[in-house]
Each structure stands twice: as structure tokens, then as C-alpha cells.
XYZ file of C-alpha atoms in Angstrom:
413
model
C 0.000 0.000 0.000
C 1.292 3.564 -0.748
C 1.795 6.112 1.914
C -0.844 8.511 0.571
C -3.805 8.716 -0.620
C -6.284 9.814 -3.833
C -8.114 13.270 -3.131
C -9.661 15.740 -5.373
C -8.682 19.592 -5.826
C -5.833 18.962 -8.438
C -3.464 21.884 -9.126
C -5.316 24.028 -5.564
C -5.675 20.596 -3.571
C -2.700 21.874 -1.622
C -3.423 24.677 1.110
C -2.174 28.427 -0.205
C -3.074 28.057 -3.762
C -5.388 29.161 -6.364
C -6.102 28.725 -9.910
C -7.985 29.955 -12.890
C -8.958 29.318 -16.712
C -10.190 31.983 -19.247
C -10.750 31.805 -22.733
C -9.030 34.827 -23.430
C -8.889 34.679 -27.417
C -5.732 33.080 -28.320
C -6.844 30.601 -29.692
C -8.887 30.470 -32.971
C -11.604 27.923 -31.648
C -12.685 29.968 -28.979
C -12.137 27.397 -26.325
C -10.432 28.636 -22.989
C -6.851 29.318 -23.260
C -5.320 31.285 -20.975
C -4.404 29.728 -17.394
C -2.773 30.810 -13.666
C -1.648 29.258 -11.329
C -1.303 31.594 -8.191
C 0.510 30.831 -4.816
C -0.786 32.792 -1.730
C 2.776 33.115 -0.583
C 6.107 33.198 -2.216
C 7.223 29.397 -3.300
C 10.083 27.413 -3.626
C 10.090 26.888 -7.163
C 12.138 23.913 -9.459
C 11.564 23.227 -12.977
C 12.949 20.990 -15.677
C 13.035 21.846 -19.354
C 13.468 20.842 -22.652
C 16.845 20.056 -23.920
C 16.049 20.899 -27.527
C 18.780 23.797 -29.012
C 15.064 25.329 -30.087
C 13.747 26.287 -26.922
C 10.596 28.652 -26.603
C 10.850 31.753 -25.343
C 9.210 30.879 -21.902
C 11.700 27.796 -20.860
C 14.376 30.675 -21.410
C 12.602 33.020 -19.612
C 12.270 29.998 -16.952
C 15.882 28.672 -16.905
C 16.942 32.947 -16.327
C 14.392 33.387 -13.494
C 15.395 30.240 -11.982
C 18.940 30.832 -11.363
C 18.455 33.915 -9.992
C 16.037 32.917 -7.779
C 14.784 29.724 -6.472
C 11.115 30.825 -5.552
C 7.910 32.225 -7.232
C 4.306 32.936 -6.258
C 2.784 32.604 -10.186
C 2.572 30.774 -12.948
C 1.207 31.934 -16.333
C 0.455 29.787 -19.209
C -0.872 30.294 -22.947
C -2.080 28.026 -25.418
C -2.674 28.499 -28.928
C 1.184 30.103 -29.855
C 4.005 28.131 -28.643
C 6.182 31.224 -29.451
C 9.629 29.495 -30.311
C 11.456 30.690 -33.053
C 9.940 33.801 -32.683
C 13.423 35.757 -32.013
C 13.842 38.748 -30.535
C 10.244 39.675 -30.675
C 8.686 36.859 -29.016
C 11.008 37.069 -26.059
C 10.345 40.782 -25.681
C 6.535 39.047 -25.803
C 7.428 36.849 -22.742
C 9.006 39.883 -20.988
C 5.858 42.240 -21.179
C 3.616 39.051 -20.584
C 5.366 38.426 -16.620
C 5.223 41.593 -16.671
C 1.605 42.193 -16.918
C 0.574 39.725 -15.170
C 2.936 40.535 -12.134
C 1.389 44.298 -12.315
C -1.980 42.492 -11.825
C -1.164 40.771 -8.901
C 1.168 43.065 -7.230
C 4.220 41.149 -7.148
C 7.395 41.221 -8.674
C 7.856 40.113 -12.013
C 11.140 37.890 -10.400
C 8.143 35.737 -8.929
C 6.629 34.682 -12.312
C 6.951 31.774 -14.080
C 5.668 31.314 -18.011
C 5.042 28.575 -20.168
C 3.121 28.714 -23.769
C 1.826 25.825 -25.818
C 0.732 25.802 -29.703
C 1.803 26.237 -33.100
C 5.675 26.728 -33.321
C 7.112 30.035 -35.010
C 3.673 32.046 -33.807
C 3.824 34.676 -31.350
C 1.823 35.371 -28.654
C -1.372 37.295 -29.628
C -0.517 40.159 -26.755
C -3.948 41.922 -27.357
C -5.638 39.374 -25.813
C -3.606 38.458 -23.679
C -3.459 42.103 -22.238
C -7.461 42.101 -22.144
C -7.712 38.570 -20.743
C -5.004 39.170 -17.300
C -7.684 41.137 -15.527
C -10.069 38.532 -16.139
C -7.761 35.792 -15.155
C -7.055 37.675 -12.198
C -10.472 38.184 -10.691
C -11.486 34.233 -11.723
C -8.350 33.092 -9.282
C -10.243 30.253 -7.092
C -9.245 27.777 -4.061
C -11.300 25.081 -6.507
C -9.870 26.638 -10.226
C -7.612 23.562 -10.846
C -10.187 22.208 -13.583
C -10.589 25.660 -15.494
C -6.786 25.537 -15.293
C -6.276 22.085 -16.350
C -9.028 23.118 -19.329
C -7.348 26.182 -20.839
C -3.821 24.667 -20.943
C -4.932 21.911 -23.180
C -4.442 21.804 -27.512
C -5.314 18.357 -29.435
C -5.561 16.720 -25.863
C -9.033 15.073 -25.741
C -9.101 14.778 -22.155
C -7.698 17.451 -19.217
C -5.343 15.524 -17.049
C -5.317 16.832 -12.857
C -4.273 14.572 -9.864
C -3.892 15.230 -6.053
C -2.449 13.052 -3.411
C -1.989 13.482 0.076
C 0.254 11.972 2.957
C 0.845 12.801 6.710
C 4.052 13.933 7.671
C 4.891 15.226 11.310
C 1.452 14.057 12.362
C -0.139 16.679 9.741
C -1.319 16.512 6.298
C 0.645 17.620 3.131
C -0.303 17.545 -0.297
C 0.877 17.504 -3.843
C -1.791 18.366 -6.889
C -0.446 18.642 -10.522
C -2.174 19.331 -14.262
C -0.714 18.501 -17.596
C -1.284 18.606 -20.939
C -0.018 16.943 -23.902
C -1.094 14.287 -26.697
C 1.442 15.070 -29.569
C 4.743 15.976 -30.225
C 5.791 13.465 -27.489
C 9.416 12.068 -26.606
C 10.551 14.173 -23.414
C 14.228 15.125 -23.135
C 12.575 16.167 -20.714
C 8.659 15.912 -22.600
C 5.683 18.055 -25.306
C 4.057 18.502 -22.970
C 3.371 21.036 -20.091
C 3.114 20.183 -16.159
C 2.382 21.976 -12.927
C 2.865 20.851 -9.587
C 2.166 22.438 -6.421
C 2.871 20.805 -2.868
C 2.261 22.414 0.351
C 5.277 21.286 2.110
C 8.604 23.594 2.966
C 11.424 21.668 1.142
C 15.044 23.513 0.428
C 15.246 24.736 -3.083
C 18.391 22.453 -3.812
C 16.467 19.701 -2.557
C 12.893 19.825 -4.055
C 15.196 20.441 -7.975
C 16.882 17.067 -6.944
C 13.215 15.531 -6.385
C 12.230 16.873 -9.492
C 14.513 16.114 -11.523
C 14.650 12.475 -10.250
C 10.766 12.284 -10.860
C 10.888 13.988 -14.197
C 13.494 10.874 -15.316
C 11.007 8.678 -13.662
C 8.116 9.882 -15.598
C 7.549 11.980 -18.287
C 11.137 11.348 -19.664
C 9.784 7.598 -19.989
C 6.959 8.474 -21.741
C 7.038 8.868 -25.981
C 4.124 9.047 -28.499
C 5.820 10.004 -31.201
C 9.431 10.535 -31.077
C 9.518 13.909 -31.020
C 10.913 16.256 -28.933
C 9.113 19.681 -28.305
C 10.327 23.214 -28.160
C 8.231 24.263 -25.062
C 8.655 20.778 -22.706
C 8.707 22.348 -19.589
C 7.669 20.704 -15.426
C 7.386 23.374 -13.073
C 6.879 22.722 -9.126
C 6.135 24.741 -6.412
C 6.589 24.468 -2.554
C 5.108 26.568 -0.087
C 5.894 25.472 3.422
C 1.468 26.410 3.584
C 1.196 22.329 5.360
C 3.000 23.990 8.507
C 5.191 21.155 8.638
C 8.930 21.592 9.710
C 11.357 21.816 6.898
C 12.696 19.235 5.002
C 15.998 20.495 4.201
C 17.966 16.974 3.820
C 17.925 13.323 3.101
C 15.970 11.223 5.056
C 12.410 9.350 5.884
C 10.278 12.259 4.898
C 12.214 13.748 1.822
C 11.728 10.574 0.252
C 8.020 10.188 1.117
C 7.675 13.060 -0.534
C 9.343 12.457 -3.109
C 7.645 8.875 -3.342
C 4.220 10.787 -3.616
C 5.607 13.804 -6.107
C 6.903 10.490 -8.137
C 3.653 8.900 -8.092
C 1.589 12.170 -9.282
C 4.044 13.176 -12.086
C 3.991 9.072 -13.641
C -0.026 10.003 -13.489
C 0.075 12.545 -15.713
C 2.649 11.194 -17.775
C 0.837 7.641 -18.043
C -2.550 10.541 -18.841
C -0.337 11.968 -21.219
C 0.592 8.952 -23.490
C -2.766 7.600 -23.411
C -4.080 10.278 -24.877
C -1.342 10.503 -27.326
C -3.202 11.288 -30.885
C -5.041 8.614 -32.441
C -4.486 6.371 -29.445
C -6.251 3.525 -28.345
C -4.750 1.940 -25.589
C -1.864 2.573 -23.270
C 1.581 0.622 -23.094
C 3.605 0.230 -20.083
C 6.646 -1.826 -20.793
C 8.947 -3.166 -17.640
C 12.273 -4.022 -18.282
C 13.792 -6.179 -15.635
C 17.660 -7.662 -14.617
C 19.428 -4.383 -16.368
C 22.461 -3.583 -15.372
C 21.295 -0.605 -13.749
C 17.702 1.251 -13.399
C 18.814 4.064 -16.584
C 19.964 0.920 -18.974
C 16.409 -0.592 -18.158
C 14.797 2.534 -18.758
C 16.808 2.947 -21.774
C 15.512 -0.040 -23.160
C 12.119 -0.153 -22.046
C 11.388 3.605 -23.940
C 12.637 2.269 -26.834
C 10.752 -0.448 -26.937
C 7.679 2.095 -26.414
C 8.716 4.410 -28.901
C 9.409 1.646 -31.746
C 7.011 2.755 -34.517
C 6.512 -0.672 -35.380
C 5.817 -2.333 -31.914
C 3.419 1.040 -31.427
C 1.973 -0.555 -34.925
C 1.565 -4.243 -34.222
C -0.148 -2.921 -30.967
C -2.648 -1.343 -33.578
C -3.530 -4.296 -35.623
C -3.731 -6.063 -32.484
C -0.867 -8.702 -33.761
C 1.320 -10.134 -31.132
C 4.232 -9.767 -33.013
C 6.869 -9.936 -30.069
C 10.087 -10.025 -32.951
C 9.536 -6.342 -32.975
C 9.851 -5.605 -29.157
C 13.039 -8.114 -29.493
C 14.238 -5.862 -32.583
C 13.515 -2.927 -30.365
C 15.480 -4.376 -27.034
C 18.654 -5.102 -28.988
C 19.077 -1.409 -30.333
C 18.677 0.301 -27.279
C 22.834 1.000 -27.092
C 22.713 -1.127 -24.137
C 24.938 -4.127 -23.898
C 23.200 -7.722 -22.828
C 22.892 -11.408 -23.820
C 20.666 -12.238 -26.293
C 20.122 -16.154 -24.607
C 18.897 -13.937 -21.410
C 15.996 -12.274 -23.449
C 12.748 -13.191 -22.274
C 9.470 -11.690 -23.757
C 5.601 -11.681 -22.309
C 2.658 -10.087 -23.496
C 0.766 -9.417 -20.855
C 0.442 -13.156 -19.617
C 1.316 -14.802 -22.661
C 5.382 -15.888 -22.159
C 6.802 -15.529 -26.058
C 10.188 -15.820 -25.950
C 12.517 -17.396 -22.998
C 16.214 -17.789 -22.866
C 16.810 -16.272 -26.540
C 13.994 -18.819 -27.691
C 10.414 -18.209 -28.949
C 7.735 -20.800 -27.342
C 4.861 -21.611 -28.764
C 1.570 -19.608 -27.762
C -2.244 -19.521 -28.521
C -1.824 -15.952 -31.214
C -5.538 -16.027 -31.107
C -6.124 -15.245 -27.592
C -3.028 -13.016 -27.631
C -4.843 -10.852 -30.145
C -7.601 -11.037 -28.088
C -6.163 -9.575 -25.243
C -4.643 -6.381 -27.346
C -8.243 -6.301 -28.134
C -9.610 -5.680 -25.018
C -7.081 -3.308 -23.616
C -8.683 -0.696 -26.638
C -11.979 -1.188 -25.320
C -10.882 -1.428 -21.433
C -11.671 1.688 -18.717
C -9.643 4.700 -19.063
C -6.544 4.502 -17.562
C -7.757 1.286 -15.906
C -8.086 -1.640 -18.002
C -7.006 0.085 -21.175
C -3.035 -1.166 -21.201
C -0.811 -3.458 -22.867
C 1.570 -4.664 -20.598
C 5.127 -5.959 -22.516
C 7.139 -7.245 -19.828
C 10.752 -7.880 -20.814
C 13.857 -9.151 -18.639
C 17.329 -9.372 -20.105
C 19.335 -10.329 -17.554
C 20.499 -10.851 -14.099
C 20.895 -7.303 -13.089
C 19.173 -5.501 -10.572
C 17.749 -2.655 -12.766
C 14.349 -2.198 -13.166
C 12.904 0.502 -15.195
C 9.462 1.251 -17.040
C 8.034 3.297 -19.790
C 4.834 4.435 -21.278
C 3.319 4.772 -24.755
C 0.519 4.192 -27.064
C -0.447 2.601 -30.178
C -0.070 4.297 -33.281
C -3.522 4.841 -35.121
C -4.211 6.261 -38.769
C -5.432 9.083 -37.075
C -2.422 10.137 -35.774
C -0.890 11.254 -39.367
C -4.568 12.740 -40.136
C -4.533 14.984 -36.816
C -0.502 15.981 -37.983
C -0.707 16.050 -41.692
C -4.247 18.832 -40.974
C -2.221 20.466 -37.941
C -1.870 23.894 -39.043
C -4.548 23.690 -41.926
């Protein structure tokens, strides 16, 4: 049993925050698209980013407020214009845009954070932006995570919010987080946008350790497409609002909280991937007896990412030579008479050699994952060992549909 349990409240499920969602114009649908995320205090603040040399103006904008100070009290977020490779311009866009929105709440600009999400090499349409801060202002609300989870979203078809709570020091502290994401998925960090709040007091050096560690743990083992975006960025906030002493160090209750900040970031993620575009089904793959947990990692998102694995998954064909094909160019070294292969229950391969199986009712079972509960009984599980080792590490994917080159060939058009 884990340490913590399920509650509702999302992104403001911790104590001191508030969110909101506006449709503010940006976007040419007319569906909400502008989003805070507003800390009644100032917060410890960690983020991880993209590693793309194309980087949107905000993770920039991020990375510089960052280092100069470890804290922040908002965060503002855009969708519709990704605004990357918008040069000088856009980042004079991202300037004005903490700027306004720090004017509106009376605090320094230092103490916001910005992320945008859309089409790549637009910039940010400031006009409405400018007329939608006041309204995003006065909508700020102790139960806004779901209006914030809503206008962070593009070709996601579902919003994607968790909270979680523990006890720690005989009181309660909780983490809440939103995402979004469907496309444009292989995180180097991940695209995809996250938020996390937590209303424990954690040292700045030690909640970016936590992150980072989850981040690897999470959405950097998640891929729908193999592709990396320009605007990947996981922020986190921490603001000591529980009233529980410090964590400033190692120990029992850094990682229970990490444990639980873990658990919500591989929800969104494993929310993320499932709704990759044109999916169907979920697949978690578990690589097992690695020499170490980042080889088994390694190995398992390949496997995930292989376009033709992602394929058979489609056709619902249990054609376990691809995950083989996909284990053995990882770039990590093992034995190819230690492979061994399952499907779910069905055991395909064992010591380097296939065994016979009923194909039939392996289909089957691919079958039913596309038609199982969301995010319940909706995965393909590929278990894979390779060794002796004691690494274990997992990843997370989807299938890959005919819709997904429909949604991406008609992006823009």
C-alpha cells in the first residue's frame, strides 16, 4: 500500500493556492486558453526543461528566473502560440507578458513563471492576452484547478489533474499537478506542459533534486511520437502552507515526498501517453535484470517508442520479434540467450527462444485493452527481462492509429 492517498482539488488541492482558466482569445476555436496558477505566498520553485537547441521563449525566460532565484508565487500559461522561433520579438513578448501579469497581482515580475503551448514560429497574440489578465485575475479560485487544467490543453481530448496526500509530522501535506499533452511526445525532458504544487517547505536544492529524479522517472519515460518539443517544460512549487517543519535533507520524509511527487508526475505522464493522438490503448513496458535502473529505462522507452511495436499494438498482432528488434538497439549491452518476452500473460520468448503460444487469444487480449476503462483496463503490458541485473525501469506509450498522421498532416490547416 502507498503512503498517501487519492483526493480531489488537483493543481489548488494543496493549502495556499489558487487557480484559474479563461478563454481569453488566443486561440482560434474559442475554447479557454489562458491559465494561472497563483501561490498565496512566495514558493520554492524547481523546474525541468526541454533540452532541444530550439527552446521557446518561456523555458528561457524559466531557466533565467530560476537561477536567480529559487522561488515564485505565479505561474502563467498560454495556449494556442508556442512562441519558439519567434526571435527577438517573441522574447520581448514573454518579458511584457510576466510583466503584466505581475502588475496584476502586485508582485514582482522575479516571482513569475511562463510557459506557452501551440503552433511553433507564432507569437503570442498580446492583445488578448493584455485584455484577458484582468479577467484571469479576478477568476483566481481555491477550486480553479479544472478551469486551469481546461485552458492549458491543444489536441488533448481529455484534461489531465491529480492530487495526493500523505501525513508527515502528524499533519497533512499535499501535492496536486495538471498537464497537458497528446502530440509531439518524446521528453528530453517531454511536449508537454506540467504543474505541480505541494504544500510542504522543502530547500530549493532539494525539491530540484526531487524533481529532476521524478521527471526521469516519468515523463522522460513516456514517448508518443518521437519527437521532442520546443516548449517541454515541469514546473513545481513548494510553499511550506502544510506547517510542517522543513525538510531540508535526506531522510524518511524527503523521500516520502518524493515517493508521492513520483507517483503524481507518472499520473500525468501515463494521462499523457494515453491520450497521445489517435491512441487507443496505453503501453507500459517493464524491463527487468538491467544492469542498472537508466539501462532498463533505456531499453524499455525504446521499446515504447518503436514505430513498429506502437503498430503491431494497432492491428492487435502479437508480433513480439519487434519488441526483441527494439530491445537489442537500445545501445545497451546484454545477452541475447537472457531475453525473455511476455505479453501481458502470454510468455513468447525465454532464454533467446520463442515458445509456442495460442496468437488467437493473444490478439484477443490487445483487443480488449482498446476497449478497457480509461486509464484502468485500457493497457498493454510488454514485460521484458534481459538479464540478471538488478535494474528495473518502465516506460509508457501508445499505439499508433491512422489518425495520428490525419490529426498531424491537418495540424496547421
Amino acid at each position: 500500500m502507498a503512503d498517501w492517498q487519492k483526493i480531489t482539488g488537483g493543481i489548488t488541492a494543496p493549502r495556499g493556492y489558487q487557480a484559474a482558466g479563461i478563454t481569453a482569445g488566443l486561440k482560434p476555436s474559442g475554447l479557454p486558453d489562458l491559465a494561472l496558477i497563483y501561490s498565496d505566498v512566495e514558493a520554492i520553485a524547481a523546474g525541468v526543461f526541454t533540452t532541444s537547441q530550439v527552446k521557446a521563449a518561456c523555458v528561457e525566460y524559466c531557466r533565467q528566473r530560476l537561477q536567480a532565484k529559487h522561488s515564485a508565487r505565479a505561474i502563467l500559461c498560454n495556449a494556442g502560440q508556442a512562441n519558439a522561433a519567434t526571435g527577438n520579438e517573441g522574447w520581448i513578448d514573454a518579458l511584457e507578458s510576466g510583466m503584466t501579469i505581475a502588475q496584476a497581482l502586485n508582485i514582482p515580475s522575479e516571482s513569475v513563471l511562463l510557459a506557452s503551448t501551440g503552433v511553433i514560429g507564432q507569437r503570442i497574440k498580446m492583445d488578448a492576452l493584455r485584455s484577458g489578465i484582468p479577467k484571469l485575475v479576478a477568476a483566481l479560485s481555491e477550486t480553479g484547478s479544472d478551469a486551469a487544467a481546461g485552458a492549458i490543453i491543444t489536441t488533448d481530448l481529455v484534461t489531465k489533474s491529480i492530487a495526493l496526500e500523505t501525513t508527515i509530522g502528524d499533519r497533512p501535506v499535499r501535492i496536486g499537478g495538471i498537464a497537458k499533452g497528446s502530440g509531439m511526445i518524446h521528453p528530453n525532458m517531454a511536449t508537454m506542459l506540467a504543474f505541480v504544487t505541494c504544500d510542504a517547505a522543502v530547500s530549493p536544492g532539494l525539491w530540484q533534486q526531487m524533481l529532476a529524479r521524478a521527471a526521469d522517472r516519468s515523463f522522460n519515460s513516456i514517448t508518443v511520437d518521437g519527437d521532442t518539443s520546443t516548449n517541454d517544460s515541469l514546473i513545481a512549487l513548494a510553499n511550506g502552507q502544510s506547517r510542517t517543519p522543513a525538510i531540508t535533507e535526506v531522510g524518511a520524509e524527503s523521500e516520502r515526498l518524493e515517493a508521492m511527487l513520483t507517483a503524481v508526475c507518472q499520473h500525468l505522464a501515463k494521462a499523457i501517453a494515453r491520450d497521445g493522438e489517435g491512441a487507443t490503448c496505453l503501453i507500459e513496458v517493464e524491463v527487468t535484470g538491467a544492469h542498472d535502473e537508466l539501462s532498463a529505462r533505456q531499453i524499455a522507452k525504446t521499446i515504447a517508442g518503436s514505430s513498429l511495436v506502437k503498430s503491431a499494438i494497432f492491428g492487435r498482432d502479437p508480433n513480439w520479434g519487434r519488441i526483441a528488434a527494439a530491445a537489442g538497439r537500445a545501445g545497451v549491452p546484454f545477452e541475447q540467450e537472457n531475453l525473455q518476452i511476455k505479453l501481458g500473460n502470454f510468455l513468447m520468448l525465454e532464454n533467446g527462444q520463442p515458445l509456442p503460444f495460442d496468437r488467437a487469444a493473444a490478439s484477443t487480449y490487445l483487443k480488449r485493452a482498446a476497449k478497457g476503462a480509461y486509464l484502468q483496463e485500457d493497457t498493454v503490458l510488454i514485460s521484458v527481462s534481459v538479464g540478471n541485473g538488478h535494474g528495473v525501469g518502465k516506460a509508457w506509450g501508445c499505439d499508433l492509429s491512422y489518425d495520428y498522421v490525419r490529426i498531424n498532416a491537418e495540424y496547421t490547416t
